[in-house]
Each structure stands twice: as C-alpha cells, then as structure tokens.
C-alpha cells in the first residue's frame, strides 16, 4: 500500500457537528415551501448531497424549483447559524495538527457552498491547517462523482493510492472508491456503521485517523 501523502476530508458530520442546524433548517425550508413533512432521519439522510440535488430525492412525488429550495435553505441556515452553533467534533483540531506536523497535506471536499464552508474553516480555526477547499460550486459533478478528488490530486500532483478520503456518509466513501483512493468512514456523524461498511476503515473517534495515515513501522 502506497504511503499516504494527502487526506481529503468531508466537512459536515466529519469535522464539524452541523447536523442539528441542518435538520432544523431543512424542516423550516420544507414548511415555508409548503412541502410534505419529513422526519429528522429522512432529512439527515440528505446530508452530503448538494442543495439542488436534495428535492428530487426527498420529494420524488413533487415538482420543485430546486433553485428556490436552495435559496430558501441558505437564507434560513444563515438565521440559525449563530456563533457557537457549530463546533468541531472531539479531537479534530489536535489530530489535524499532528497530521500536518507529519507532513501530510490536508484538504476539504464538501457538498456545502464555498461561502459558508470557508467561513466555517475560518471561524473554527482551520485556516492554517487546511490548504485547499472545494465546495459545491467548485465542481460540475457532486458526490459520489470523483471530480472533487481528481481536482485536488491534480493540484498537488498526488496519485489516488496516496490519498485517503474521510467522510461520514456513503456519498463520501463512494466518491473515494470511484476515484481509487483509500477510504475511511467516521461513525460519529450522519451515516450508520452499516452504510459506511464499504470503506477500507471505520473509526469511532477522529483521533484514530492518525494511526491509519501514519502507521508506526517496526524495525
């Protein structure tokens, strides 16, 4: 197995605990647009898709203006996204710093829009750690299409076998598989352990990523 040089990270449910804000915003978007109600679990299952991709999946029986849905969601999300509403998961910051100290390149590939994604990176103290950020508008094809991974690897000159894709949903894992990278599912986010089973590794705490990316060799 090739030595890991780069780790490509999802944001929502992997680095940042955004689920409660996202689900609350989705419910309010649904109510404002007069759409059929959905459960928390049904809303959570949409995390990882781009906003314009959600309506056809969540409401296959409805003909919805996807741009209106996305605009409504963004407006309401800004209302709920107060300072301190979103925090990093335990051990994220110290693990990222340790990985960076060992020479790994750390990037983000997210289905979130670039504006809010960049703001989260800044507010959560990740600016000096994360060197490249791709949001929903930076690629033509969303997850699980591998475009975001290929774009990241091309920027740094790495090959897929030198990369680990880390995420909390099957969309993240399938994107990594489609790109030919190693894959790591985090079980504390929005995806179930069962849904993440295609990943090469599953971790229950972000700190476990350090040993996977930088294994200690004997001798």
mmCIF file of C-alpha atoms in Angstrom:
data_model
loop_
_atom_site.group_PDB
_atom_site.id
_atom_site.type_symbol
_atom_site.label_atom_id
_atom_site.label_comp_id
_atom_site.label_asym_id
_atom_site.label_seq_id
_atom_site.Cartn_x
_atom_site.Cartn_y
_atom_site.Cartn_z
ATOM 1 C CA UNK A 1 0.000 0.000 0.000
ATOM 2 C CA UNK A 2 1.401 3.389 -1.028
ATOM 3 C CA UNK A 3 2.414 5.841 1.664
ATOM 4 C CA UNK A 4 -0.333 8.352 2.414
ATOM 5 C CA UNK A 5 0.539 11.886 1.311
ATOM 6 C CA UNK A 6 -2.824 13.642 1.368
ATOM 7 C CA UNK A 7 -6.065 13.394 3.322
ATOM 8 C CA UNK A 8 -9.237 14.712 1.710
ATOM 9 C CA UNK A 9 -11.888 15.471 4.307
ATOM 10 C CA UNK A 10 -15.610 15.960 4.210
ATOM 11 C CA UNK A 11 -16.812 18.775 6.478
ATOM 12 C CA UNK A 12 -20.395 18.267 7.681
ATOM 13 C CA UNK A 13 -20.551 15.306 10.051
ATOM 14 C CA UNK A 14 -16.813 14.652 9.737
ATOM 15 C CA UNK A 15 -15.075 17.780 11.016
ATOM 16 C CA UNK A 16 -17.995 19.980 12.041
ATOM 17 C CA UNK A 17 -21.075 18.922 14.002
ATOM 18 C CA UNK A 18 -23.656 20.681 11.853
ATOM 19 C CA UNK A 19 -26.480 18.117 11.900
ATOM 20 C CA UNK A 20 -28.830 19.889 14.311
ATOM 21 C CA UNK A 21 -28.587 23.201 12.435
ATOM 22 C CA UNK A 22 -29.007 21.489 9.058
ATOM 23 C CA UNK A 23 -32.038 19.437 10.107
ATOM 24 C CA UNK A 24 -33.743 22.419 11.754
ATOM 25 C CA UNK A 25 -33.147 24.481 8.619
ATOM 26 C CA UNK A 26 -34.474 21.717 6.370
ATOM 27 C CA UNK A 27 -37.704 21.461 8.383
ATOM 28 C CA UNK A 28 -38.237 25.219 8.155
ATOM 29 C CA UNK A 29 -37.464 25.221 4.427
ATOM 30 C CA UNK A 30 -39.991 22.433 3.907
ATOM 31 C CA UNK A 31 -42.657 24.300 5.894
ATOM 32 C CA UNK A 32 -42.042 27.622 4.152
ATOM 33 C CA UNK A 33 -42.305 25.983 0.721
ATOM 34 C CA UNK A 34 -45.440 24.047 1.668
ATOM 35 C CA UNK A 35 -43.855 20.655 1.060
ATOM 36 C CA UNK A 36 -44.831 17.373 2.750
ATOM 37 C CA UNK A 37 -43.236 16.925 6.174
ATOM 38 C CA UNK A 38 -40.232 14.654 6.553
ATOM 39 C CA UNK A 39 -38.684 13.072 9.643
ATOM 40 C CA UNK A 40 -35.369 14.050 11.191
ATOM 41 C CA UNK A 41 -33.882 10.800 9.905
ATOM 42 C CA UNK A 42 -35.098 11.440 6.356
ATOM 43 C CA UNK A 43 -33.604 14.929 6.434
ATOM 44 C CA UNK A 44 -30.320 13.697 7.915
ATOM 45 C CA UNK A 45 -30.005 11.139 5.114
ATOM 46 C CA UNK A 46 -29.743 14.034 2.639
ATOM 47 C CA UNK A 47 -26.614 15.465 4.263
ATOM 48 C CA UNK A 48 -23.785 15.044 1.792
ATOM 49 C CA UNK A 49 -25.814 15.963 -1.280
ATOM 50 C CA UNK A 50 -25.694 19.398 -2.877
ATOM 51 C CA UNK A 51 -28.746 21.515 -2.071
ATOM 52 C CA UNK A 52 -30.133 21.384 -5.608
ATOM 53 C CA UNK A 53 -29.865 17.583 -5.566
ATOM 54 C CA UNK A 54 -31.987 17.150 -2.431
ATOM 55 C CA UNK A 55 -35.574 17.903 -3.615
ATOM 56 C CA UNK A 56 -35.790 15.146 -6.270
ATOM 57 C CA UNK A 57 -34.545 12.600 -3.732
ATOM 58 C CA UNK A 58 -36.500 13.785 -0.691
ATOM 59 C CA UNK A 59 -39.693 14.632 -2.621
ATOM 60 C CA UNK A 60 -39.781 12.400 -5.713
ATOM 61 C CA UNK A 61 -43.536 12.911 -5.953
ATOM 62 C CA UNK A 62 -43.252 16.714 -6.203
ATOM 63 C CA UNK A 63 -42.182 19.079 -8.963
ATOM 64 C CA UNK A 64 -39.959 21.508 -7.049
ATOM 65 C CA UNK A 65 -37.983 24.553 -8.126
ATOM 66 C CA UNK A 66 -34.601 23.326 -6.885
ATOM 67 C CA UNK A 67 -33.011 26.775 -7.064
ATOM 68 C CA UNK A 68 -35.793 28.221 -4.909
ATOM 69 C CA UNK A 69 -35.301 25.375 -2.432
ATOM 70 C CA UNK A 70 -31.557 26.069 -2.278
ATOM 71 C CA UNK A 71 -32.022 29.827 -1.882
ATOM 72 C CA UNK A 72 -34.650 29.370 0.843
ATOM 73 C CA UNK A 73 -32.443 26.916 2.704
ATOM 74 C CA UNK A 74 -29.406 29.204 2.573
ATOM 75 C CA UNK A 75 -31.405 32.163 3.889
ATOM 76 C CA UNK A 76 -32.816 30.168 6.794
ATOM 77 C CA UNK A 77 -29.476 28.498 7.533
ATOM 78 C CA UNK A 78 -27.890 31.910 7.987
ATOM 79 C CA UNK A 79 -30.562 32.712 10.587
ATOM 80 C CA UNK A 80 -29.774 29.619 12.654
ATOM 81 C CA UNK A 81 -26.016 29.564 12.183
ATOM 82 C CA UNK A 82 -25.214 31.783 15.145
ATOM 83 C CA UNK A 83 -21.748 31.987 16.685
ATOM 84 C CA UNK A 84 -21.047 28.746 18.515
ATOM 85 C CA UNK A 85 -23.912 26.832 16.880
ATOM 86 C CA UNK A 86 -21.431 24.588 15.055
ATOM 87 C CA UNK A 87 -18.440 23.057 16.805
ATOM 88 C CA UNK A 88 -15.677 20.700 15.748
ATOM 89 C CA UNK A 89 -16.014 17.091 16.829
ATOM 90 C CA UNK A 90 -13.753 15.909 19.671
ATOM 91 C CA UNK A 91 -10.035 15.587 18.854
ATOM 92 C CA UNK A 92 -10.356 17.092 15.370
ATOM 93 C CA UNK A 93 -8.067 20.086 15.815
ATOM 94 C CA UNK A 94 -5.260 18.260 17.626
ATOM 95 C CA UNK A 95 -5.359 15.333 15.201
ATOM 96 C CA UNK A 96 -5.234 17.616 12.169
ATOM 97 C CA UNK A 97 -2.274 19.476 13.668
ATOM 98 C CA UNK A 98 -0.476 16.174 14.303
ATOM 99 C CA UNK A 99 -1.109 15.013 10.736
ATOM 100 C CA UNK A 100 0.139 18.305 9.321
ATOM 101 C CA UNK A 101 3.246 18.113 11.529
ATOM 102 C CA UNK A 102 3.997 14.742 9.935
ATOM 103 C CA UNK A 103 3.985 16.339 6.501
ATOM 104 C CA UNK A 104 0.545 15.346 5.229
ATOM 105 C CA UNK A 105 -1.467 17.659 3.000
ATOM 106 C CA UNK A 106 -4.954 18.262 4.405
ATOM 107 C CA UNK A 107 -7.845 19.411 2.209
ATOM 108 C CA UNK A 108 -11.636 19.571 2.262
ATOM 109 C CA UNK A 109 -14.092 18.369 -0.401
ATOM 110 C CA UNK A 110 -17.626 19.269 0.641
ATOM 111 C CA UNK A 111 -21.127 19.487 -0.785
ATOM 112 C CA UNK A 112 -21.536 22.732 1.171
ATOM 113 C CA UNK A 113 -21.319 26.038 -0.690
ATOM 114 C CA UNK A 114 -17.909 27.709 -0.770
ATOM 115 C CA UNK A 115 -19.007 30.830 1.130
ATOM 116 C CA UNK A 116 -20.303 29.104 4.261
ATOM 117 C CA UNK A 117 -17.612 26.425 4.045
ATOM 118 C CA UNK A 118 -14.805 28.994 4.019
ATOM 119 C CA UNK A 119 -16.466 30.847 6.892
ATOM 120 C CA UNK A 120 -16.611 27.675 8.969
ATOM 121 C CA UNK A 121 -12.955 26.933 8.241
ATOM 122 C CA UNK A 122 -12.029 30.430 9.398
ATOM 123 C CA UNK A 123 -14.269 30.537 12.473
ATOM 124 C CA UNK A 124 -13.241 27.073 13.671
ATOM 125 C CA UNK A 125 -9.530 27.815 13.457
ATOM 126 C CA UNK A 126 -8.685 25.590 10.495
ATOM 127 C CA UNK A 127 -7.279 28.203 8.116
ATOM 128 C CA UNK A 128 -3.629 27.406 8.839
ATOM 129 C CA UNK A 129 -4.214 23.644 8.694
ATOM 130 C CA UNK A 130 -6.418 23.095 5.643
ATOM 131 C CA UNK A 131 -4.598 24.116 2.470
ATOM 132 C CA UNK A 132 -7.304 23.597 -0.184
ATOM 133 C CA UNK A 133 -11.089 23.770 -0.031
ATOM 134 C CA UNK A 134 -13.580 22.612 -2.641
ATOM 135 C CA UNK A 135 -17.254 23.408 -2.154
ATOM 136 C CA UNK A 136 -20.404 22.591 -4.097
ATOM 137 C CA UNK A 137 -19.891 25.280 -6.721
ATOM 138 C CA UNK A 138 -16.276 24.368 -7.435
ATOM 139 C CA UNK A 139 -17.074 21.194 -9.371
ATOM 140 C CA UNK A 140 -19.530 20.288 -12.102
ATOM 141 C CA UNK A 141 -20.388 16.938 -10.545
ATOM 142 C CA UNK A 142 -21.284 16.391 -6.894
ATOM 143 C CA UNK A 143 -20.571 13.389 -4.702
ATOM 144 C CA UNK A 144 -20.260 10.469 -5.303
ATOM 145 C CA UNK A 145 -18.694 11.550 -8.611
ATOM 146 C CA UNK A 146 -14.903 11.652 -8.091
ATOM 147 C CA UNK A 147 -14.354 15.048 -9.738
ATOM 148 C CA UNK A 148 -13.535 16.823 -6.459
ATOM 149 C CA UNK A 149 -10.904 14.235 -5.578
ATOM 150 C CA UNK A 150 -9.312 14.274 -9.020
ATOM 151 C CA UNK A 151 -9.216 18.086 -8.973
ATOM 152 C CA UNK A 152 -7.497 18.016 -5.578
ATOM 153 C CA UNK A 153 -4.974 15.362 -6.580
ATOM 154 C CA UNK A 154 -4.168 17.207 -9.808
ATOM 155 C CA UNK A 155 -3.432 20.379 -7.836
ATOM 156 C CA UNK A 156 -0.801 18.638 -5.709
ATOM 157 C CA UNK A 157 0.475 16.007 -8.122
ATOM 158 C CA UNK A 158 -0.521 13.046 -5.964
ATOM 159 C CA UNK A 159 -1.971 9.741 -7.150
ATOM 160 C CA UNK A 160 -5.191 8.190 -5.807
ATOM 161 C CA UNK A 161 -3.337 5.484 -3.881
ATOM 162 C CA UNK A 162 -1.522 8.215 -1.928
ATOM 163 C CA UNK A 163 -4.818 9.654 -0.682
ATOM 164 C CA UNK A 164 -7.371 8.848 1.996
ATOM 165 C CA UNK A 165 -10.920 10.127 1.596
ATOM 166 C CA UNK A 166 -12.528 10.625 5.017
ATOM 167 C CA UNK A 167 -16.251 11.143 5.473
ATOM 168 C CA UNK A 168 -19.393 10.252 7.383
ATOM 169 C CA UNK A 169 -21.750 9.274 4.549
ATOM 170 C CA UNK A 170 -21.815 6.702 1.798
ATOM 171 C CA UNK A 171 -21.565 9.584 -0.708
ATOM 172 C CA UNK A 172 -18.078 10.362 0.649
ATOM 173 C CA UNK A 173 -16.976 6.744 0.685
ATOM 174 C CA UNK A 174 -18.315 6.032 -2.788
ATOM 175 C CA UNK A 175 -16.569 9.135 -4.120
ATOM 176 C CA UNK A 176 -13.286 7.794 -2.765
ATOM 177 C CA UNK A 177 -13.922 4.344 -4.196
ATOM 178 C CA UNK A 178 -14.791 5.857 -7.578
ATOM 179 C CA UNK A 179 -11.526 7.813 -7.516
ATOM 180 C CA UNK A 180 -9.425 4.847 -6.404
ATOM 181 C CA UNK A 181 -8.338 6.310 -3.054
ATOM 182 C CA UNK A 182 -8.224 4.651 0.319
ATOM 183 C CA UNK A 183 -11.399 5.387 2.275
ATOM 184 C CA UNK A 184 -12.203 5.961 5.937
ATOM 185 C CA UNK A 185 -15.690 6.289 7.362
ATOM 186 C CA UNK A 186 -16.341 8.112 10.636
ATOM 187 C CA UNK A 187 -19.157 6.536 12.627
ATOM 188 C CA UNK A 188 -19.985 9.533 14.836
ATOM 189 C CA UNK A 189 -21.511 11.626 12.026
ATOM 190 C CA UNK A 190 -24.656 11.275 9.937
ATOM 191 C CA UNK A 191 -24.116 7.841 8.375
ATOM 192 C CA UNK A 192 -24.679 4.485 10.041
ATOM 193 C CA UNK A 193 -21.911 1.950 10.540
ATOM 194 C CA UNK A 194 -23.748 -0.369 8.155
ATOM 195 C CA UNK A 195 -23.997 2.253 5.405
ATOM 196 C CA UNK A 196 -20.275 3.010 5.740
ATOM 197 C CA UNK A 197 -19.234 -0.642 5.536
ATOM 198 C CA UNK A 198 -17.721 -0.352 2.016
ATOM 199 C CA UNK A 199 -14.948 1.869 3.458
ATOM 200 C CA UNK A 200 -11.453 0.464 3.978
ATOM 201 C CA UNK A 201 -11.564 1.587 7.603
ATOM 202 C CA UNK A 202 -14.174 2.736 10.111
ATOM 203 C CA UNK A 203 -13.240 4.920 13.066
ATOM 204 C CA UNK A 204 -15.334 5.907 16.075
ATOM 205 C CA UNK A 205 -13.154 8.873 17.035
ATOM 206 C CA UNK A 206 -11.313 11.276 14.739
ATOM 207 C CA UNK A 207 -8.072 10.728 16.650
ATOM 208 C CA UNK A 208 -7.884 7.186 15.242
ATOM 209 C CA UNK A 209 -7.102 8.672 11.825
ATOM 210 C CA UNK A 210 -3.538 9.472 12.901
ATOM 211 C CA UNK A 211 -2.547 5.818 13.256
ATOM 212 C CA UNK A 212 -4.155 4.920 9.924
ATOM 213 C CA UNK A 213 -2.458 7.682 7.978
ATOM 214 C CA UNK A 214 0.890 7.463 9.774
ATOM 215 C CA UNK A 215 1.361 3.831 10.820
ATOM 216 C CA UNK A 216 4.322 3.072 13.054
ATOM 217 C CA UNK A 217 6.724 0.674 11.368
ATOM 218 C CA UNK A 218 8.827 -1.706 13.399
ATOM 219 C CA UNK A 219 12.499 -2.347 12.868
#
